[in-house]
PDB file of C-alpha atoms in Angstrom:
ATOM      1  CA  MET A  24     -24.367 -51.660  56.131  1.00 50.00           C
ATOM      2  CA  LYS A  25     -22.947 -48.487  57.637  1.00 48.00           C
ATOM      3  CA  SER A  26     -24.636 -45.207  56.689  1.00 47.00           C
ATOM      4  CA  SER A  27     -21.351 -43.871  55.184  1.00 46.00           C
ATOM      5  CA  THR A  28     -21.127 -46.950  52.916  1.00 45.00           C
ATOM      6  CA  ILE A  29     -24.745 -46.517  51.797  1.00 44.00           C
ATOM      7  CA  LEU A  30     -24.126 -42.839  51.017  1.00 39.00           C
ATOM      8  CA  LEU A  31     -21.014 -43.694  48.986  1.00 42.00           C
ATOM      9  CA  LEU A  32     -22.991 -46.333  47.052  1.00 44.00           C
ATOM     10  CA  ILE A  33     -25.755 -43.820  46.233  1.00 47.00           C
ATOM     11  CA  LEU A  34     -23.214 -41.253  45.036  1.00 45.00           C
ATOM     12  CA  SER A  35     -21.455 -43.848  42.868  1.00 50.00           C
ATOM     13  CA  CYS A  36     -24.738 -44.863  41.240  1.00 50.00           C
ATOM     14  CA  ALA A  37     -25.609 -41.228  40.572  1.00 49.00           C
ATOM     15  CA  MET A  38     -22.218 -40.623  38.965  1.00 50.00           C
ATOM     16  CA  LEU A  39     -22.581 -43.709  36.759  1.00 48.00           C
ATOM     17  CA  ALA A  40     -26.055 -42.602  35.688  1.00 48.00           C
ATOM     18  CA  THR A  41     -24.799 -39.228  34.543  1.00 51.00           C
ATOM     19  CA  ALA A  42     -21.496 -40.471  33.075  1.00 49.00           C
ATOM     20  CA  GLY A  43     -23.069 -40.961  29.664  1.00 54.00           C
ATOM     21  CA  ASP A  44     -24.196 -37.317  29.495  1.00 59.00           C
ATOM     22  CA  LYS A  45     -21.848 -35.112  27.467  1.00 59.00           C
ATOM     23  CA  PRO A  46     -20.976 -31.748  29.005  1.00 61.00           C
ATOM     24  CA  PRO A  47     -22.574 -28.872  27.057  1.00 75.00           C
ATOM     25  CA  PHE A  48     -20.245 -27.587  24.345  1.00 76.00           C
ATOM     26  CA  GLN A  49     -19.702 -23.848  24.356  1.00 77.00           C
ATOM     27  CA  THR A  50     -17.637 -21.965  21.808  1.00 83.00           C
ATOM     28  CA  ASN A  51     -15.259 -19.225  22.858  1.00 78.00           C
ATOM     29  CA  SER A  52     -17.499 -16.549  21.310  1.00 82.00           C
ATOM     30  CA  GLN A  53     -20.524 -17.920  23.201  1.00 83.00           C
ATOM     31  CA  ARG A  54     -18.555 -17.762  26.466  1.00 80.00           C
ATOM     32  CA  ILE A  55     -17.525 -14.142  25.740  1.00 79.00           C
ATOM     33  CA  ASP A  56     -21.124 -13.226  24.850  1.00 84.00           C
ATOM     34  CA  TYR A  57     -22.300 -14.781  28.115  1.00 80.00           C
ATOM     35  CA  PHE A  58     -19.918 -12.620  30.152  1.00 76.00           C
ATOM     36  CA  ARG A  59     -20.805  -9.503  28.130  1.00 79.00           C
ATOM     37  CA  LYS A  60     -24.509 -10.013  28.873  1.00 84.00           C
ATOM     38  CA  ASN A  61     -24.360 -11.318  32.439  1.00 80.00           C
ATOM     39  CA  ASN A  62     -21.158  -9.906  33.914  1.00 77.00           C
ATOM     40  CA  PRO A  63     -19.745  -7.174  31.622  1.00 79.00           C
ATOM     41  CA  GLU A  64     -17.597  -5.686  34.380  1.00 81.00           C
ATOM     42  CA  LEU A  65     -15.356  -8.767  34.184  1.00 81.00           C
ATOM     43  CA  ILE A  66     -14.558  -8.006  30.546  1.00 85.00           C
ATOM     44  CA  GLU A  67     -13.840  -4.381  31.475  1.00 88.00           C
ATOM     45  CA  GLN A  68     -11.528  -5.509  34.267  1.00 88.00           C
ATOM     46  CA  ALA A  69      -9.558  -7.581  31.761  1.00 90.00           C
ATOM     47  CA  LEU A  70      -9.244  -4.606  29.373  1.00 94.00           C
ATOM     48  CA  ALA A  71      -8.263  -2.074  32.072  1.00 95.00           C
ATOM     49  CA  PRO A  72      -4.547  -2.960  32.369  1.00 96.00           C
ATOM     50  CA  ILE A  73      -4.108  -2.713  28.589  1.00 96.00           C
ATOM     51  CA  ARG A  74      -5.669   0.749  28.531  1.00 95.00           C
ATOM     52  CA  THR A  75      -3.359   1.780  31.376  1.00 96.00           C
ATOM     53  CA  HIS A  76      -0.364   0.298  29.528  1.00 96.00           C
ATOM     54  CA  PHE A  77      -1.061   2.382  26.414  1.00 93.00           C
ATOM     55  CA  ALA A  78      -1.802   5.600  28.311  1.00 91.00           C
ATOM     56  CA  ALA A  79       1.370   5.235  30.388  1.00 93.00           C
ATOM     57  CA  TYR A  80       3.443   4.370  27.298  1.00 92.00           C
ATOM     58  CA  TYR A  81       2.437   7.572  25.512  1.00 89.00           C
ATOM     59  CA  GLU A  82       2.945   9.607  28.688  1.00 88.00           C
ATOM     60  CA  GLY A  83       6.407   8.073  29.034  1.00 89.00           C
ATOM     61  CA  ASP A  84       5.456   6.960  32.570  1.00 92.00           C
ATOM     62  CA  LEU A  85       7.158   3.567  32.634  1.00 93.00           C
ATOM     63  CA  LYS A  86       6.669   3.109  36.377  1.00 95.00           C
ATOM     64  CA  LYS A  87       2.911   3.321  35.857  1.00 95.00           C
ATOM     65  CA  LEU A  88       3.176   1.040  32.816  1.00 96.00           C
ATOM     66  CA  ARG A  89       5.139  -1.554  34.792  1.00 96.00           C
ATOM     67  CA  SER A  90       2.538  -1.542  37.584  1.00 94.00           C
ATOM     68  CA  VAL A  91      -0.064  -3.282  35.374  1.00 95.00           C
ATOM     69  CA  TRP A  92       2.285  -6.147  34.468  1.00 95.00           C
ATOM     70  CA  THR A  93       2.975  -9.385  36.330  1.00 93.00           C
ATOM     71  CA  GLU A  94       6.359  -9.807  37.943  1.00 91.00           C
ATOM     72  CA  ASN A  95       7.475 -12.301  35.262  1.00 92.00           C
ATOM     73  CA  GLY A  96       5.870 -10.582  32.258  1.00 95.00           C
ATOM     74  CA  THR A  97       7.420 -10.970  28.805  1.00 97.00           C
ATOM     75  CA  VAL A  98       7.384  -9.179  25.463  1.00 96.00           C
ATOM     76  CA  GLU A  99       7.574 -11.442  22.404  1.00 95.00           C
ATOM     77  CA  THR A 100       8.493  -9.861  19.085  1.00 90.00           C
ATOM     78  CA  LEU A 101       8.041 -11.861  15.895  1.00 87.00           C
ATOM     79  CA  ARG A 102      10.435 -10.629  13.229  1.00 79.00           C
ATOM     80  CA  PRO A 103       9.862 -11.883   9.672  1.00 73.00           C
ATOM     81  CA  SER A 104      12.876 -11.606   7.387  1.00 72.00           C
ATOM     82  CA  PRO A 105      13.486 -12.816   3.823  1.00 69.00           C
ATOM     83  CA  SER A 106      15.924 -15.690   3.450  1.00 71.00           C
ATOM     84  CA  GLY A 107      18.346 -16.175   0.578  1.00 72.00           C
ATOM     85  CA  ASP A 108      16.081 -18.626  -1.256  1.00 75.00           C
ATOM     86  CA  GLY A 109      13.087 -16.286  -1.451  1.00 73.00           C
ATOM     87  CA  ARG A 110      11.211 -17.711   1.547  1.00 77.00           C
ATOM     88  CA  THR A 111      10.399 -15.817   4.728  1.00 72.00           C
ATOM     89  CA  GLU A 112      12.062 -16.825   7.975  1.00 77.00           C
ATOM     90  CA  PHE A 113      10.681 -15.932  11.384  1.00 79.00           C
ATOM     91  CA  ASN A 114      12.672 -15.081  14.494  1.00 84.00           C
ATOM     92  CA  LEU A 115      11.010 -14.771  17.901  1.00 87.00           C
ATOM     93  CA  GLN A 116      12.726 -12.394  20.301  1.00 89.00           C
ATOM     94  CA  THR A 117      11.619 -12.683  23.931  1.00 94.00           C
ATOM     95  CA  ASP A 118      12.450  -9.989  26.491  1.00 95.00           C
ATOM     96  CA  THR A 119      11.377  -9.642  30.101  1.00 97.00           C
ATOM     97  CA  ILE A 120       9.133  -6.646  30.731  1.00 97.00           C
ATOM     98  CA  ASP A 121      11.873  -5.265  33.008  1.00 96.00           C
ATOM     99  CA  LEU A 122      14.466  -5.356  30.200  1.00 96.00           C
ATOM    100  CA  TRP A 123      11.925  -3.938  27.721  1.00 95.00           C
ATOM    101  CA  THR A 124      11.061  -0.972  29.957  1.00 96.00           C
ATOM    102  CA  ARG A 125      14.728  -0.314  30.859  1.00 95.00           C
ATOM    103  CA  THR A 126      15.631  -0.196  27.167  1.00 93.00           C
ATOM    104  CA  LEU A 127      12.706   2.114  26.454  1.00 93.00           C
ATOM    105  CA  GLN A 128      13.625   4.351  29.407  1.00 94.00           C
ATOM    106  CA  LYS A 129      17.161   4.787  28.068  1.00 93.00           C
ATOM    107  CA  GLU A 130      15.733   5.687  24.663  1.00 90.00           C
ATOM    108  CA  ILE A 131      13.384   8.296  26.143  1.00 92.00           C
ATOM    109  CA  GLU A 132      16.200   9.805  28.233  1.00 92.00           C
ATOM    110  CA  SER A 133      18.625   9.986  25.297  1.00 91.00           C
ATOM    111  CA  MET A 134      16.094  11.567  22.932  1.00 88.00           C
ATOM    112  CA  GLY A 135      14.380  13.782  25.475  1.00 90.00           C
ATOM    113  CA  HIS A 136      10.771  13.195  26.395  1.00 85.00           C
ATOM    114  CA  SER A 137       9.254  15.778  24.027  1.00 84.00           C
ATOM    115  CA  SER A 138      11.249  14.483  21.024  1.00 84.00           C
ATOM    116  CA  TRP A 139      10.359  10.894  21.857  1.00 82.00           C
ATOM    117  CA  ALA A 140       6.670  11.708  22.324  1.00 79.00           C
ATOM    118  CA  GLY A 141       6.631  13.611  19.021  1.00 78.00           C
ATOM    119  CA  GLN A 142       7.757  10.521  17.125  1.00 77.00           C
ATOM    120  CA  GLN A 143       4.899   8.324  18.325  1.00 77.00           C
ATOM    121  CA  PHE A 144       2.234   7.396  15.799  1.00 72.00           C
ATOM    122  CA  GLN A 145      -1.131   8.954  16.712  1.00 72.00           C
ATOM    123  CA  PRO A 146      -1.160   8.443  20.473  1.00 68.00           C
ATOM    124  CA  ASP A 147      -4.646  10.025  20.520  1.00 74.00           C
ATOM    125  CA  HIS A 148      -6.032   7.356  18.176  1.00 81.00           C
ATOM    126  CA  PRO A 149      -8.970   5.571  19.918  1.00 87.00           C
ATOM    127  CA  LEU A 150      -7.835   2.290  21.425  1.00 91.00           C
ATOM    128  CA  GLU A 151     -10.027  -0.501  20.037  1.00 92.00           C
ATOM    129  CA  LEU A 152      -9.660  -3.852  21.797  1.00 94.00           C
ATOM    130  CA  THR A 153     -11.207  -7.205  20.844  1.00 93.00           C
ATOM    131  CA  VAL A 154     -11.404 -10.124  23.293  1.00 92.00           C
ATOM    132  CA  LEU A 155     -10.221 -13.227  21.409  1.00 92.00           C
ATOM    133  CA  ASN A 156     -10.413 -15.663  24.301  1.00 89.00           C
ATOM    134  CA  PHE A 157     -11.839 -15.455  27.818  1.00 86.00           C
ATOM    135  CA  GLU A 158     -11.291 -18.038  30.532  1.00 80.00           C
ATOM    136  CA  LEU A 159     -11.793 -18.092  34.284  1.00 73.00           C
ATOM    137  CA  ASN A 160      -8.336 -16.709  34.965  1.00 83.00           C
ATOM    138  CA  SER A 161      -7.065 -15.276  31.679  1.00 89.00           C
ATOM    139  CA  ALA A 162      -7.972 -13.357  28.551  1.00 91.00           C
ATOM    140  CA  LEU A 163      -6.351 -12.969  25.128  1.00 95.00           C
ATOM    141  CA  ILE A 164      -6.923  -9.504  23.688  1.00 95.00           C
ATOM    142  CA  LEU A 165      -6.196  -8.096  20.240  1.00 95.00           C
ATOM    143  CA  VAL A 166      -5.405  -4.433  19.557  1.00 94.00           C
ATOM    144  CA  GLU A 167      -7.346  -3.378  16.455  1.00 92.00           C
ATOM    145  CA  ASP A 168      -5.777  -1.200  13.745  1.00 86.00           C
ATOM    146  CA  PRO A 169      -2.271  -1.759  15.143  1.00 80.00           C
ATOM    147  CA  VAL A 170      -0.553   0.169  12.323  1.00 80.00           C
ATOM    148  CA  ARG A 171      -1.653   3.297  14.165  1.00 79.00           C
ATOM    149  CA  TYR A 172       0.651   2.393  17.045  1.00 82.00           C
ATOM    150  CA  SER A 173       4.347   2.203  17.643  1.00 81.00           C
ATOM    151  CA  MET A 174       5.253   0.084  20.623  1.00 87.00           C
ATOM    152  CA  GLY A 175       8.630  -0.342  22.228  1.00 84.00           C
ATOM    153  CA  PRO A 176      12.229   0.745  21.727  1.00 85.00           C
ATOM    154  CA  ILE A 177      13.493   1.629  18.244  1.00 78.00           C
ATOM    155  CA  ASP A 178      14.709  -1.304  16.185  1.00 74.00           C
ATOM    156  CA  PRO A 179      17.492   0.042  13.939  1.00 71.00           C
ATOM    157  CA  THR A 180      16.898  -2.745  11.382  1.00 68.00           C
ATOM    158  CA  ALA A 181      13.198  -1.876  10.912  1.00 68.00           C
ATOM    159  CA  MET A 182      12.035   0.653   8.338  1.00 65.00           C
ATOM    160  CA  PHE A 183       8.885   1.514  10.331  1.00 69.00           C
ATOM    161  CA  ARG A 184       8.017   1.498  14.046  1.00 71.00           C
ATOM    162  CA  ASN A 185       4.373   0.536  13.727  1.00 78.00           C
ATOM    163  CA  ASN A 186       3.033  -3.001  14.113  1.00 82.00           C
ATOM    164  CA  ALA A 187       1.214  -5.558  11.980  1.00 83.00           C
ATOM    165  CA  SER A 188      -0.308  -7.045  15.150  1.00 90.00           C
ATOM    166  CA  ILE A 189      -0.383  -6.506  18.918  1.00 93.00           C
ATOM    167  CA  ILE A 190      -1.896  -9.149  21.223  1.00 96.00           C
ATOM    168  CA  PHE A 191      -1.972  -9.128  25.039  1.00 97.00           C
ATOM    169  CA  LYS A 192      -2.347 -11.998  27.484  1.00 96.00           C
ATOM    170  CA  VAL A 193      -4.003 -10.801  30.696  1.00 95.00           C
ATOM    171  CA  VAL A 194      -4.145 -12.984  33.814  1.00 92.00           C
ATOM    172  CA  VAL A 195      -5.368 -12.836  37.382  1.00 78.00           C
ATOM    173  CA  ASP A 196      -2.617 -11.941  39.822  1.00 61.00           C
ATOM    174  CA  GLN A 197      -2.581 -14.996  42.068  1.00 55.00           C
ATOM    175  CA  GLY A 198       0.191 -13.596  44.273  1.00 54.00           C
ATOM    176  CA  ALA A 199      -2.149 -11.697  46.607  1.00 53.00           C
ATOM    177  CA  ASN A 200      -3.507 -13.700  49.538  1.00 50.00           C
ATOM    178  CA  ARG A 201      -7.156 -12.982  48.796  1.00 52.00           C
ATOM    179  CA  VAL A 202     -10.088 -15.174  47.952  1.00 50.00           C
ATOM    180  CA  ILE A 203     -11.060 -14.891  44.303  1.00 51.00           C
ATOM    181  CA  LEU A 204     -14.803 -14.426  44.445  1.00 50.00           C
ATOM    182  CA  SER A 205     -15.297 -14.263  40.673  1.00 51.00           C
ATOM    183  CA  PRO A 206     -13.219 -14.569  37.497  1.00 51.00           C
ATOM    184  CA  LEU A 207     -10.753 -11.728  36.930  1.00 52.00           C
ATOM    185  CA  SER A 208     -11.759 -10.065  40.222  1.00 52.00           C
ATOM    186  CA  ASN A 209      -8.253 -10.093  41.671  1.00 68.00           C
ATOM    187  CA  GLU A 210      -6.642  -7.180  39.795  1.00 83.00           C
ATOM    188  CA  PRO A 211      -5.866  -8.586  36.340  1.00 91.00           C
ATOM    189  CA  LYS A 212      -2.382  -7.876  35.045  1.00 94.00           C
ATOM    190  CA  ILE A 213      -0.583  -8.276  31.735  1.00 96.00           C
ATOM    191  CA  LEU A 214       1.468 -11.457  31.464  1.00 95.00           C
ATOM    192  CA  LYS A 215       2.572 -11.142  27.852  1.00 97.00           C
ATOM    193  CA  MET A 216       2.557  -8.731  24.921  1.00 97.00           C
ATOM    194  CA  MET A 217       3.072 -10.222  21.461  1.00 95.00           C
ATOM    195  CA  LEU A 218       4.240  -7.860  18.720  1.00 92.00           C
ATOM    196  CA  GLU A 219       4.716  -8.301  14.996  1.00 88.00           C
ATOM    197  CA  PRO A 220       6.393  -5.181  13.627  1.00 84.00           C
ATOM    198  CA  ILE A 221       6.015  -3.969  10.063  1.00 80.00           C
ATOM    199  CA  ASN A 222       9.518  -4.047   8.661  1.00 67.00           C
ATOM    200  CA  GLY A 223       8.809  -2.478   5.282  1.00 52.00           C
ATOM    201  CA  CYS A 224       9.336  -3.913   1.801  1.00 45.00           C
TER     202      CYS A 224
END
């Protein structure tokens, strides 16, 4: 028997011997705790683009805001509305981040920056972020106490500008030709922002 055939046979036997072993189950919270204890800078790297997004939004610096988003980023807005039969219907509006920022830029220019900034809800409120999910190349992050924040262009049909929920999807930017040495080490960027506005009673 050739040595390559013997080696293949040994590997096959080893794989069969371990096939009955179940991989260790790990909950999402256990995975997040592991990273917090053993590699906390990875969590911080995932949160960084969201902090930049908020700071740039309140400064009205949309070029800086756009820089922490992926090229194909999207903003999803869930709009609940009562139907005629007393039930609530839900409409999901999806905009590209480019359209979202262009619309916001026009709003800032028409109102004037100082007037626009004065209408924001507590931009100095501390930004509290909770990691909901953490994978090797992505993270799902919740903004706590979202009613403190307004986010995005004015919706003329909404009574209030603040939000019932804000969730971000952050991913590794795979476009750069660099070796990823560790999870989220390649300049994480925002792929998606999911908003649920408070529309009033």
